[in-house]
């Protein structure tokens, strides 16, 4: 069996940081499903203009996909 390591998705100083995997794409969605931010080939995304609850979807370079809810204050 293949073991897939889950990414560590965290927000520090309104910056979203993805650890433990190499992200090919990060998408940030509003709770209603509208895409708010998108970045390719980076593990960091600036969210300083946002506050509230969002869904983060991370696609890794090895084609795995992970989602998590974040709160930005």
mmCIF file with all atom_site columns, N, CA, C and O in Angstrom, residues 4-53:
data_model
loop_
_atom_site.group_PDB
_atom_site.id
_atom_site.type_symbol
_atom_site.label_atom_id
_atom_site.label_alt_id
_atom_site.label_comp_id
_atom_site.label_asym_id
_atom_site.label_entity_id
_atom_site.label_seq_id
_atom_site.pdbx_PDB_ins_code
_atom_site.Cartn_x
_atom_site.Cartn_y
_atom_site.Cartn_z
_atom_site.occupancy
_atom_site.B_iso_or_equiv
_atom_site.pdbx_formal_charge
_atom_site.auth_seq_id
_atom_site.auth_comp_id
_atom_site.auth_asym_id
_atom_site.auth_atom_id
_atom_site.pdbx_PDB_model_num
ATOM 1   N N  . UNK A 1 4  ? 0.298   8.058  1.967  1.00 0.00 ? 4  UNK A N  1
ATOM 2   C CA . UNK A 1 4  ? 0.296   9.452  1.540  1.00 0.00 ? 4  UNK A CA 1
ATOM 3   C C  . UNK A 1 4  ? 0.374   10.326 2.782  1.00 0.00 ? 4  UNK A C  1
ATOM 4   O O  . UNK A 1 4  ? -0.470  10.233 3.664  1.00 0.00 ? 4  UNK A O  1
ATOM 5   N N  . UNK A 1 5  ? 1.409   11.158 2.839  1.00 0.00 ? 5  UNK A N  1
ATOM 6   C CA . UNK A 1 5  ? 1.574   12.044 3.984  1.00 0.00 ? 5  UNK A CA 1
ATOM 7   C C  . UNK A 1 5  ? 0.655   13.249 3.842  1.00 0.00 ? 5  UNK A C  1
ATOM 8   O O  . UNK A 1 5  ? 0.608   13.887 2.799  1.00 0.00 ? 5  UNK A O  1
ATOM 9   N N  . UNK A 1 6  ? -0.100  13.523 4.905  1.00 0.00 ? 6  UNK A N  1
ATOM 10  C CA . UNK A 1 6  ? -1.003  14.669 4.915  1.00 0.00 ? 6  UNK A CA 1
ATOM 11  C C  . UNK A 1 6  ? -0.198  15.955 5.074  1.00 0.00 ? 6  UNK A C  1
ATOM 12  O O  . UNK A 1 6  ? 0.764   15.997 5.836  1.00 0.00 ? 6  UNK A O  1
ATOM 13  N N  . UNK A 1 7  ? -0.598  17.009 4.380  1.00 0.00 ? 7  UNK A N  1
ATOM 14  C CA . UNK A 1 7  ? 0.104   18.278 4.557  1.00 0.00 ? 7  UNK A CA 1
ATOM 15  C C  . UNK A 1 7  ? -0.282  18.937 5.876  1.00 0.00 ? 7  UNK A C  1
ATOM 16  O O  . UNK A 1 7  ? -1.364  18.696 6.405  1.00 0.00 ? 7  UNK A O  1
ATOM 17  N N  . UNK A 1 8  ? 0.610   19.748 6.390  1.00 0.00 ? 8  UNK A N  1
ATOM 18  C CA . UNK A 1 8  ? 0.311   20.592 7.536  1.00 0.00 ? 8  UNK A CA 1
ATOM 19  C C  . UNK A 1 8  ? -0.111  21.937 6.957  1.00 0.00 ? 8  UNK A C  1
ATOM 20  O O  . UNK A 1 8  ? 0.695   22.636 6.356  1.00 0.00 ? 8  UNK A O  1
ATOM 21  N N  . UNK A 1 9  ? -1.396  22.273 7.113  1.00 0.00 ? 9  UNK A N  1
ATOM 22  C CA . UNK A 1 9  ? -1.947  23.515 6.574  1.00 0.00 ? 9  UNK A CA 1
ATOM 23  C C  . UNK A 1 9  ? -2.132  24.461 7.747  1.00 0.00 ? 9  UNK A C  1
ATOM 24  O O  . UNK A 1 9  ? -2.899  24.176 8.662  1.00 0.00 ? 9  UNK A O  1
ATOM 25  N N  . UNK A 1 10 ? -1.393  25.586 7.740  1.00 0.00 ? 10 UNK A N  1
ATOM 26  C CA . UNK A 1 10 ? -1.500  26.517 8.861  1.00 0.00 ? 10 UNK A CA 1
ATOM 27  C C  . UNK A 1 10 ? -1.511  27.953 8.367  1.00 0.00 ? 10 UNK A C  1
ATOM 28  O O  . UNK A 1 10 ? -1.035  28.254 7.276  1.00 0.00 ? 10 UNK A O  1
ATOM 29  N N  . UNK A 1 11 ? -2.090  28.832 9.204  1.00 0.00 ? 11 UNK A N  1
ATOM 30  C CA . UNK A 1 11 ? -2.114  30.260 8.910  1.00 0.00 ? 11 UNK A CA 1
ATOM 31  C C  . UNK A 1 11 ? -1.333  30.963 10.006 1.00 0.00 ? 11 UNK A C  1
ATOM 32  O O  . UNK A 1 11 ? -1.638  30.827 11.186 1.00 0.00 ? 11 UNK A O  1
ATOM 33  N N  . UNK A 1 12 ? -0.285  31.691 9.596  1.00 0.00 ? 12 UNK A N  1
ATOM 34  C CA . UNK A 1 12 ? 0.530   32.469 10.521 1.00 0.00 ? 12 UNK A CA 1
ATOM 35  C C  . UNK A 1 12 ? 0.614   33.889 10.001 1.00 0.00 ? 12 UNK A C  1
ATOM 36  O O  . UNK A 1 12 ? 1.035   34.104 8.860  1.00 0.00 ? 12 UNK A O  1
ATOM 37  N N  . UNK A 1 13 ? 0.211   34.849 10.815 1.00 0.00 ? 13 UNK A N  1
ATOM 38  C CA . UNK A 1 13 ? 0.218   36.263 10.407 1.00 0.00 ? 13 UNK A CA 1
ATOM 39  C C  . UNK A 1 13 ? -0.472  36.479 9.065  1.00 0.00 ? 13 UNK A C  1
ATOM 40  O O  . UNK A 1 13 ? 0.027   37.181 8.187  1.00 0.00 ? 13 UNK A O  1
ATOM 41  N N  . UNK A 1 14 ? -1.637  35.843 8.898  1.00 0.00 ? 14 UNK A N  1
ATOM 42  C CA . UNK A 1 14 ? -2.456  35.926 7.683  1.00 0.00 ? 14 UNK A CA 1
ATOM 43  C C  . UNK A 1 14 ? -1.729  35.431 6.433  1.00 0.00 ? 14 UNK A C  1
ATOM 44  O O  . UNK A 1 14 ? -2.024  35.836 5.314  1.00 0.00 ? 14 UNK A O  1
ATOM 45  N N  . UNK A 1 15 ? -0.755  34.550 6.619  1.00 0.00 ? 15 UNK A N  1
ATOM 46  C CA . UNK A 1 15 ? -0.090  33.877 5.512  1.00 0.00 ? 15 UNK A CA 1
ATOM 47  C C  . UNK A 1 15 ? -0.369  32.389 5.633  1.00 0.00 ? 15 UNK A C  1
ATOM 48  O O  . UNK A 1 15 ? -0.136  31.792 6.677  1.00 0.00 ? 15 UNK A O  1
ATOM 49  N N  . UNK A 1 16 ? -0.900  31.793 4.562  1.00 0.00 ? 16 UNK A N  1
ATOM 50  C CA . UNK A 1 16 ? -1.173  30.361 4.534  1.00 0.00 ? 16 UNK A CA 1
ATOM 51  C C  . UNK A 1 16 ? 0.105   29.636 4.145  1.00 0.00 ? 16 UNK A C  1
ATOM 52  O O  . UNK A 1 16 ? 0.738   29.973 3.144  1.00 0.00 ? 16 UNK A O  1
ATOM 53  N N  . UNK A 1 17 ? 0.496   28.662 4.966  1.00 0.00 ? 17 UNK A N  1
ATOM 54  C CA . UNK A 1 17 ? 1.720   27.906 4.734  1.00 0.00 ? 17 UNK A CA 1
ATOM 55  C C  . UNK A 1 17 ? 1.375   26.422 4.680  1.00 0.00 ? 17 UNK A C  1
ATOM 56  O O  . UNK A 1 17 ? 0.691   25.903 5.555  1.00 0.00 ? 17 UNK A O  1
ATOM 57  N N  . UNK A 1 18 ? 1.851   25.752 3.636  1.00 0.00 ? 18 UNK A N  1
ATOM 58  C CA . UNK A 1 18 ? 1.654   24.317 3.464  1.00 0.00 ? 18 UNK A CA 1
ATOM 59  C C  . UNK A 1 18 ? 2.994   23.635 3.736  1.00 0.00 ? 18 UNK A C  1
ATOM 60  O O  . UNK A 1 18 ? 3.980   23.939 3.067  1.00 0.00 ? 18 UNK A O  1
ATOM 61  N N  . UNK A 1 19 ? 3.008   22.715 4.696  1.00 0.00 ? 19 UNK A N  1
ATOM 62  C CA . UNK A 1 19 ? 4.229   21.990 5.044  1.00 0.00 ? 19 UNK A CA 1
ATOM 63  C C  . UNK A 1 19 ? 4.024   20.497 4.820  1.00 0.00 ? 19 UNK A C  1
ATOM 64  O O  . UNK A 1 19 ? 2.902   20.016 4.805  1.00 0.00 ? 19 UNK A O  1
ATOM 65  N N  . UNK A 1 20 ? 5.096   19.773 4.659  1.00 0.00 ? 20 UNK A N  1
ATOM 66  C CA . UNK A 1 20 ? 5.150   18.311 4.518  1.00 0.00 ? 20 UNK A CA 1
ATOM 67  C C  . UNK A 1 20 ? 4.879   17.789 3.116  1.00 0.00 ? 20 UNK A C  1
ATOM 68  O O  . UNK A 1 20 ? 5.034   16.605 2.877  1.00 0.00 ? 20 UNK A O  1
ATOM 69  N N  . UNK A 1 21 ? 4.428   18.635 2.200  1.00 0.00 ? 21 UNK A N  1
ATOM 70  C CA . UNK A 1 21 ? 4.267   18.211 0.804  1.00 0.00 ? 21 UNK A CA 1
ATOM 71  C C  . UNK A 1 21 ? 4.716   19.363 -0.100 1.00 0.00 ? 21 UNK A C  1
ATOM 72  O O  . UNK A 1 21 ? 4.806   20.508 0.338  1.00 0.00 ? 21 UNK A O  1
ATOM 73  N N  . UNK A 1 22 ? 4.927   19.054 -1.370 1.00 0.00 ? 22 UNK A N  1
ATOM 74  C CA . UNK A 1 22 ? 5.214   20.091 -2.348 1.00 0.00 ? 22 UNK A CA 1
ATOM 75  C C  . UNK A 1 22 ? 3.933   20.342 -3.136 1.00 0.00 ? 22 UNK A C  1
ATOM 76  O O  . UNK A 1 22 ? 3.429   19.457 -3.831 1.00 0.00 ? 22 UNK A O  1
ATOM 77  N N  . UNK A 1 23 ? 3.391   21.542 -2.997 1.00 0.00 ? 23 UNK A N  1
ATOM 78  C CA . UNK A 1 23 ? 2.105   21.866 -3.621 1.00 0.00 ? 23 UNK A CA 1
ATOM 79  C C  . UNK A 1 23 ? 2.293   22.283 -5.073 1.00 0.00 ? 23 UNK A C  1
ATOM 80  O O  . UNK A 1 23 ? 3.183   23.058 -5.396 1.00 0.00 ? 23 UNK A O  1
ATOM 81  N N  . UNK A 1 24 ? 1.433   21.738 -5.948 1.00 0.00 ? 24 UNK A N  1
ATOM 82  C CA . UNK A 1 24 ? 1.411   22.205 -7.332 1.00 0.00 ? 24 UNK A CA 1
ATOM 83  C C  . UNK A 1 24 ? 0.403   23.338 -7.481 1.00 0.00 ? 24 UNK A C  1
ATOM 84  O O  . UNK A 1 24 ? 0.541   24.185 -8.342 1.00 0.00 ? 24 UNK A O  1
ATOM 85  N N  . UNK A 1 25 ? -0.614  23.341 -6.613 1.00 0.00 ? 25 UNK A N  1
ATOM 86  C CA . UNK A 1 25 ? -1.637  24.380 -6.660 1.00 0.00 ? 25 UNK A CA 1
ATOM 87  C C  . UNK A 1 25 ? -2.324  24.482 -5.309 1.00 0.00 ? 25 UNK A C  1
ATOM 88  O O  . UNK A 1 25 ? -2.602  23.478 -4.664 1.00 0.00 ? 25 UNK A O  1
ATOM 89  N N  . UNK A 1 26 ? -2.598  25.725 -4.892 1.00 0.00 ? 26 UNK A N  1
ATOM 90  C CA . UNK A 1 26 ? -3.376  25.993 -3.684 1.00 0.00 ? 26 UNK A CA 1
ATOM 91  C C  . UNK A 1 26 ? -4.552  26.862 -4.101 1.00 0.00 ? 26 UNK A C  1
ATOM 92  O O  . UNK A 1 26 ? -4.370  27.887 -4.747 1.00 0.00 ? 26 UNK A O  1
ATOM 93  N N  . UNK A 1 27 ? -5.756  26.438 -3.726 1.00 0.00 ? 27 UNK A N  1
ATOM 94  C CA . UNK A 1 27 ? -6.963  27.230 -3.979 1.00 0.00 ? 27 UNK A CA 1
ATOM 95  C C  . UNK A 1 27 ? -7.646  27.527 -2.656 1.00 0.00 ? 27 UNK A C  1
ATOM 96  O O  . UNK A 1 27 ? -7.782  26.638 -1.812 1.00 0.00 ? 27 UNK A O  1
ATOM 97  N N  . UNK A 1 28 ? -8.077  28.769 -2.489 1.00 0.00 ? 28 UNK A N  1
ATOM 98  C CA . UNK A 1 28 ? -8.815  29.188 -1.302 1.00 0.00 ? 28 UNK A CA 1
ATOM 99  C C  . UNK A 1 28 ? -10.220 29.551 -1.751 1.00 0.00 ? 28 UNK A C  1
ATOM 100 O O  . UNK A 1 28 ? -10.396 30.367 -2.667 1.00 0.00 ? 28 UNK A O  1
ATOM 101 N N  . UNK A 1 29 ? -11.215 28.919 -1.118 1.00 0.00 ? 29 UNK A N  1
ATOM 102 C CA . UNK A 1 29 ? -12.611 29.114 -1.478 1.00 0.00 ? 29 UNK A CA 1
ATOM 103 C C  . UNK A 1 29 ? -13.376 29.728 -0.317 1.00 0.00 ? 29 UNK A C  1
ATOM 104 O O  . UNK A 1 29 ? -13.094 29.434 0.842  1.00 0.00 ? 29 UNK A O  1
ATOM 105 N N  . UNK A 1 30 ? -14.374 30.557 -0.657 1.00 0.00 ? 30 UNK A N  1
ATOM 106 C CA . UNK A 1 30 ? -15.305 31.032 0.363  1.00 0.00 ? 30 UNK A CA 1
ATOM 107 C C  . UNK A 1 30 ? -16.179 29.848 0.780  1.00 0.00 ? 30 UNK A C  1
ATOM 108 O O  . UNK A 1 30 ? -16.210 28.820 0.104  1.00 0.00 ? 30 UNK A O  1
ATOM 109 N N  . UNK A 1 31 ? -16.907 30.012 1.857  1.00 0.00 ? 31 UNK A N  1
ATOM 110 C CA . UNK A 1 31 ? -17.800 28.949 2.323  1.00 0.00 ? 31 UNK A CA 1
ATOM 111 C C  . UNK A 1 31 ? -18.885 28.657 1.281  1.00 0.00 ? 31 UNK A C  1
ATOM 112 O O  . UNK A 1 31 ? -19.392 27.549 1.185  1.00 0.00 ? 31 UNK A O  1
ATOM 113 N N  . UNK A 1 32 ? -19.224 29.640 0.453  1.00 0.00 ? 32 UNK A N  1
ATOM 114 C CA . UNK A 1 32 ? -20.239 29.434 -0.582 1.00 0.00 ? 32 UNK A CA 1
ATOM 115 C C  . UNK A 1 32 ? -19.672 28.780 -1.837 1.00 0.00 ? 32 UNK A C  1
ATOM 116 O O  . UNK A 1 32 ? -20.402 28.493 -2.776 1.00 0.00 ? 32 UNK A O  1
ATOM 117 N N  . UNK A 1 33 ? -18.340 28.563 -1.870 1.00 0.00 ? 33 UNK A N  1
ATOM 118 C CA . UNK A 1 33 ? -17.727 27.857 -2.991 1.00 0.00 ? 33 UNK A CA 1
ATOM 119 C C  . UNK A 1 33 ? -17.061 28.733 -4.029 1.00 0.00 ? 33 UNK A C  1
ATOM 120 O O  . UNK A 1 33 ? -16.496 28.229 -4.998 1.00 0.00 ? 33 UNK A O  1
ATOM 121 N N  . UNK A 1 34 ? -17.107 30.050 -3.847 1.00 0.00 ? 34 UNK A N  1
ATOM 122 C CA . UNK A 1 34 ? -16.447 30.960 -4.798 1.00 0.00 ? 34 UNK A CA 1
ATOM 123 C C  . UNK A 1 34 ? -14.939 30.920 -4.576 1.00 0.00 ? 34 UNK A C  1
ATOM 124 O O  . UNK A 1 34 ? -14.480 30.937 -3.433 1.00 0.00 ? 34 UNK A O  1
ATOM 125 N N  . UNK A 1 35 ? -14.169 30.879 -5.651 1.00 0.00 ? 35 UNK A N  1
ATOM 126 C CA . UNK A 1 35 ? -12.716 30.861 -5.516 1.00 0.00 ? 35 UNK A CA 1
ATOM 127 C C  . UNK A 1 35 ? -12.242 32.277 -5.171 1.00 0.00 ? 35 UNK A C  1
ATOM 128 O O  . UNK A 1 35 ? -12.620 33.245 -5.817 1.00 0.00 ? 35 UNK A O  1
ATOM 129 N N  . UNK A 1 36 ? -11.444 32.378 -4.113 1.00 0.00 ? 36 UNK A N  1
ATOM 130 C CA . UNK A 1 36 ? -10.976 33.672 -3.614 1.00 0.00 ? 36 UNK A CA 1
ATOM 131 C C  . UNK A 1 36 ? -9.523  33.914 -4.015 1.00 0.00 ? 36 UNK A C  1
ATOM 132 O O  . UNK A 1 36 ? -9.167  35.008 -4.426 1.00 0.00 ? 36 UNK A O  1
ATOM 133 N N  . UNK A 1 37 ? -8.684  32.899 -3.873 1.00 0.00 ? 37 UNK A N  1
ATOM 134 C CA . UNK A 1 37 ? -7.261  33.002 -4.201 1.00 0.00 ? 37 UNK A CA 1
ATOM 135 C C  . UNK A 1 37 ? -6.809  31.701 -4.847 1.00 0.00 ? 37 UNK A C  1
ATOM 136 O O  . UNK A 1 37 ? -7.321  30.625 -4.528 1.00 0.00 ? 37 UNK A O  1
ATOM 137 N N  . UNK A 1 38 ? -5.817  31.795 -5.723 1.00 0.00 ? 38 UNK A N  1
ATOM 138 C CA . UNK A 1 38 ? -5.236  30.613 -6.334 1.00 0.00 ? 38 UNK A CA 1
ATOM 139 C C  . UNK A 1 38 ? -3.774  30.895 -6.627 1.00 0.00 ? 38 UNK A C  1
ATOM 140 O O  . UNK A 1 38 ? -3.429  31.991 -7.077 1.00 0.00 ? 38 UNK A O  1
ATOM 141 N N  . UNK A 1 39 ? -2.913  29.915 -6.340 1.00 0.00 ? 39 UNK A N  1
ATOM 142 C CA . UNK A 1 39 ? -1.490  30.056 -6.622 1.00 0.00 ? 39 UNK A CA 1
ATOM 143 C C  . UNK A 1 39 ? -0.965  28.705 -7.084 1.00 0.00 ? 39 UNK A C  1
ATOM 144 O O  . UNK A 1 39 ? -1.411  27.661 -6.611 1.00 0.00 ? 39 UNK A O  1
ATOM 145 N N  . UNK A 1 40 ? -0.040  28.730 -8.031 1.00 0.00 ? 40 UNK A N  1
ATOM 146 C CA . UNK A 1 40 ? 0.553   27.493 -8.538 1.00 0.00 ? 40 UNK A CA 1
ATOM 147 C C  . UNK A 1 40 ? 2.027   27.434 -8.164 1.00 0.00 ? 40 UNK A C  1
ATOM 148 O O  . UNK A 1 40 ? 2.699   28.460 -8.106 1.00 0.00 ? 40 UNK A O  1
ATOM 149 N N  . UNK A 1 41 ? 2.514   26.209 -7.911 1.00 0.00 ? 41 UNK A N  1
ATOM 150 C CA . UNK A 1 41 ? 3.929   25.935 -7.635 1.00 0.00 ? 41 UNK A CA 1
ATOM 151 C C  . UNK A 1 41 ? 4.498   26.762 -6.486 1.00 0.00 ? 41 UNK A C  1
ATOM 152 O O  . UNK A 1 41 ? 5.593   27.297 -6.572 1.00 0.00 ? 41 UNK A O  1
ATOM 153 N N  . UNK A 1 42 ? 3.732   26.862 -5.419 1.00 0.00 ? 42 UNK A N  1
ATOM 154 C CA . UNK A 1 42 ? 4.171   27.569 -4.222 1.00 0.00 ? 42 UNK A CA 1
ATOM 155 C C  . UNK A 1 42 ? 3.516   26.927 -3.014 1.00 0.00 ? 42 UNK A C  1
ATOM 156 O O  . UNK A 1 42 ? 2.421   26.390 -3.113 1.00 0.00 ? 42 UNK A O  1
ATOM 157 N N  . UNK A 1 43 ? 4.185   26.966 -1.878 1.00 0.00 ? 43 UNK A N  1
ATOM 158 C CA . UNK A 1 43 ? 3.618   26.440 -0.636 1.00 0.00 ? 43 UNK A CA 1
ATOM 159 C C  . UNK A 1 43 ? 3.168   27.556 0.298  1.00 0.00 ? 43 UNK A C  1
ATOM 160 O O  . UNK A 1 43 ? 2.828   27.303 1.448  1.00 0.00 ? 43 UNK A O  1
ATOM 161 N N  . UNK A 1 44 ? 3.187   28.806 -0.198 1.00 0.00 ? 44 UNK A N  1
ATOM 162 C CA . UNK A 1 44 ? 2.824   29.963 0.622  1.00 0.00 ? 44 UNK A CA 1
ATOM 163 C C  . UNK A 1 44 ? 1.870   30.845 -0.173 1.00 0.00 ? 44 UNK A C  1
ATOM 164 O O  . UNK A 1 44 ? 2.054   31.054 -1.367 1.00 0.00 ? 44 UNK A O  1
ATOM 165 N N  . UNK A 1 45 ? 0.845   31.379 0.514  1.00 0.00 ? 45 UNK A N  1
ATOM 166 C CA . UNK A 1 45 ? -0.078  32.307 -0.129 1.00 0.00 ? 45 UNK A CA 1
ATOM 167 C C  . UNK A 1 45 ? -0.452  33.400 0.876  1.00 0.00 ? 45 UNK A C  1
ATOM 168 O O  . UNK A 1 45 ? -0.751  33.119 2.030  1.00 0.00 ? 45 UNK A O  1
ATOM 169 N N  . UNK A 1 46 ? -0.399  34.650 0.434  1.00 0.00 ? 46 UNK A N  1
ATOM 170 C CA . UNK A 1 46 ? -0.712  35.803 1.277  1.00 0.00 ? 46 UNK A CA 1
ATOM 171 C C  . UNK A 1 46 ? -2.228  35.975 1.358  1.00 0.00 ? 46 UNK A C  1
ATOM 172 O O  . UNK A 1 46 ? -2.893  36.123 0.336  1.00 0.00 ? 46 UNK A O  1
ATOM 173 N N  . UNK A 1 47 ? -2.757  35.976 2.579  1.00 0.00 ? 47 UNK A N  1
ATOM 174 C CA . UNK A 1 47 ? -4.191  36.147 2.787  1.00 0.00 ? 47 UNK A CA 1
ATOM 175 C C  . UNK A 1 47 ? -4.466  37.370 3.659  1.00 0.00 ? 47 UNK A C  1
ATOM 176 O O  . UNK A 1 47 ? -5.477  37.443 4.343  1.00 0.00 ? 47 UNK A O  1
ATOM 177 N N  . UNK A 1 48 ? -3.566  38.347 3.623  1.00 0.00 ? 48 UNK A N  1
ATOM 178 C CA . UNK A 1 48 ? -3.659  39.495 4.525  1.00 0.00 ? 48 UNK A CA 1
ATOM 179 C C  . UNK A 1 48 ? -4.921  40.336 4.298  1.00 0.00 ? 48 UNK A C  1
ATOM 180 O O  . UNK A 1 48 ? -5.350  41.044 5.195  1.00 0.00 ? 48 UNK A O  1
ATOM 181 N N  . UNK A 1 49 ? -5.520  40.245 3.125  1.00 0.00 ? 49 UNK A N  1
ATOM 182 C CA . UNK A 1 49 ? -6.723  41.022 2.815  1.00 0.00 ? 49 UNK A CA 1
ATOM 183 C C  . UNK A 1 49 ? -8.013  40.275 3.187  1.00 0.00 ? 49 UNK A C  1
ATOM 184 O O  . UNK A 1 49 ? -9.110  40.790 2.948  1.00 0.00 ? 49 UNK A O  1
ATOM 185 N N  . UNK A 1 50 ? -7.888  39.078 3.781  1.00 0.00 ? 50 UNK A N  1
ATOM 186 C CA . UNK A 1 50 ? -9.062  38.267 4.101  1.00 0.00 ? 50 UNK A CA 1
ATOM 187 C C  . UNK A 1 50 ? -9.284  38.144 5.607  1.00 0.00 ? 50 UNK A C  1
ATOM 188 O O  . UNK A 1 50 ? -8.344  38.246 6.388  1.00 0.00 ? 50 UNK A O  1
ATOM 189 N N  . UNK A 1 51 ? -10.528 37.910 5.989  1.00 0.00 ? 51 UNK A N  1
ATOM 190 C CA . UNK A 1 51 ? -10.857 37.489 7.350  1.00 0.00 ? 51 UNK A CA 1
ATOM 191 C C  . UNK A 1 51 ? -12.130 36.661 7.267  1.00 0.00 ? 51 UNK A C  1
ATOM 192 O O  . UNK A 1 51 ? -12.953 36.849 6.382  1.00 0.00 ? 51 UNK A O  1
ATOM 193 N N  . UNK A 1 52 ? -12.242 35.687 8.161  1.00 0.00 ? 52 UNK A N  1
ATOM 194 C CA . UNK A 1 52 ? -13.402 34.810 8.163  1.00 0.00 ? 52 UNK A CA 1
ATOM 195 C C  . UNK A 1 52 ? -13.012 33.355 7.967  1.00 0.00 ? 52 UNK A C  1
ATOM 196 O O  . UNK A 1 52 ? -11.856 32.976 8.157  1.00 0.00 ? 52 UNK A O  1
ATOM 197 N N  . UNK A 1 53 ? -13.995 32.544 7.558  1.00 0.00 ? 53 UNK A N  1
ATOM 198 C CA . UNK A 1 53 ? -13.781 31.103 7.385  1.00 0.00 ? 53 UNK A CA 1
ATOM 199 C C  . UNK A 1 53 ? -13.699 30.772 5.898  1.00 0.00 ? 53 UNK A C  1
ATOM 200 O O  . UNK A 1 53 ? -14.494 31.277 5.097  1.00 0.00 ? 53 UNK A O  1
#
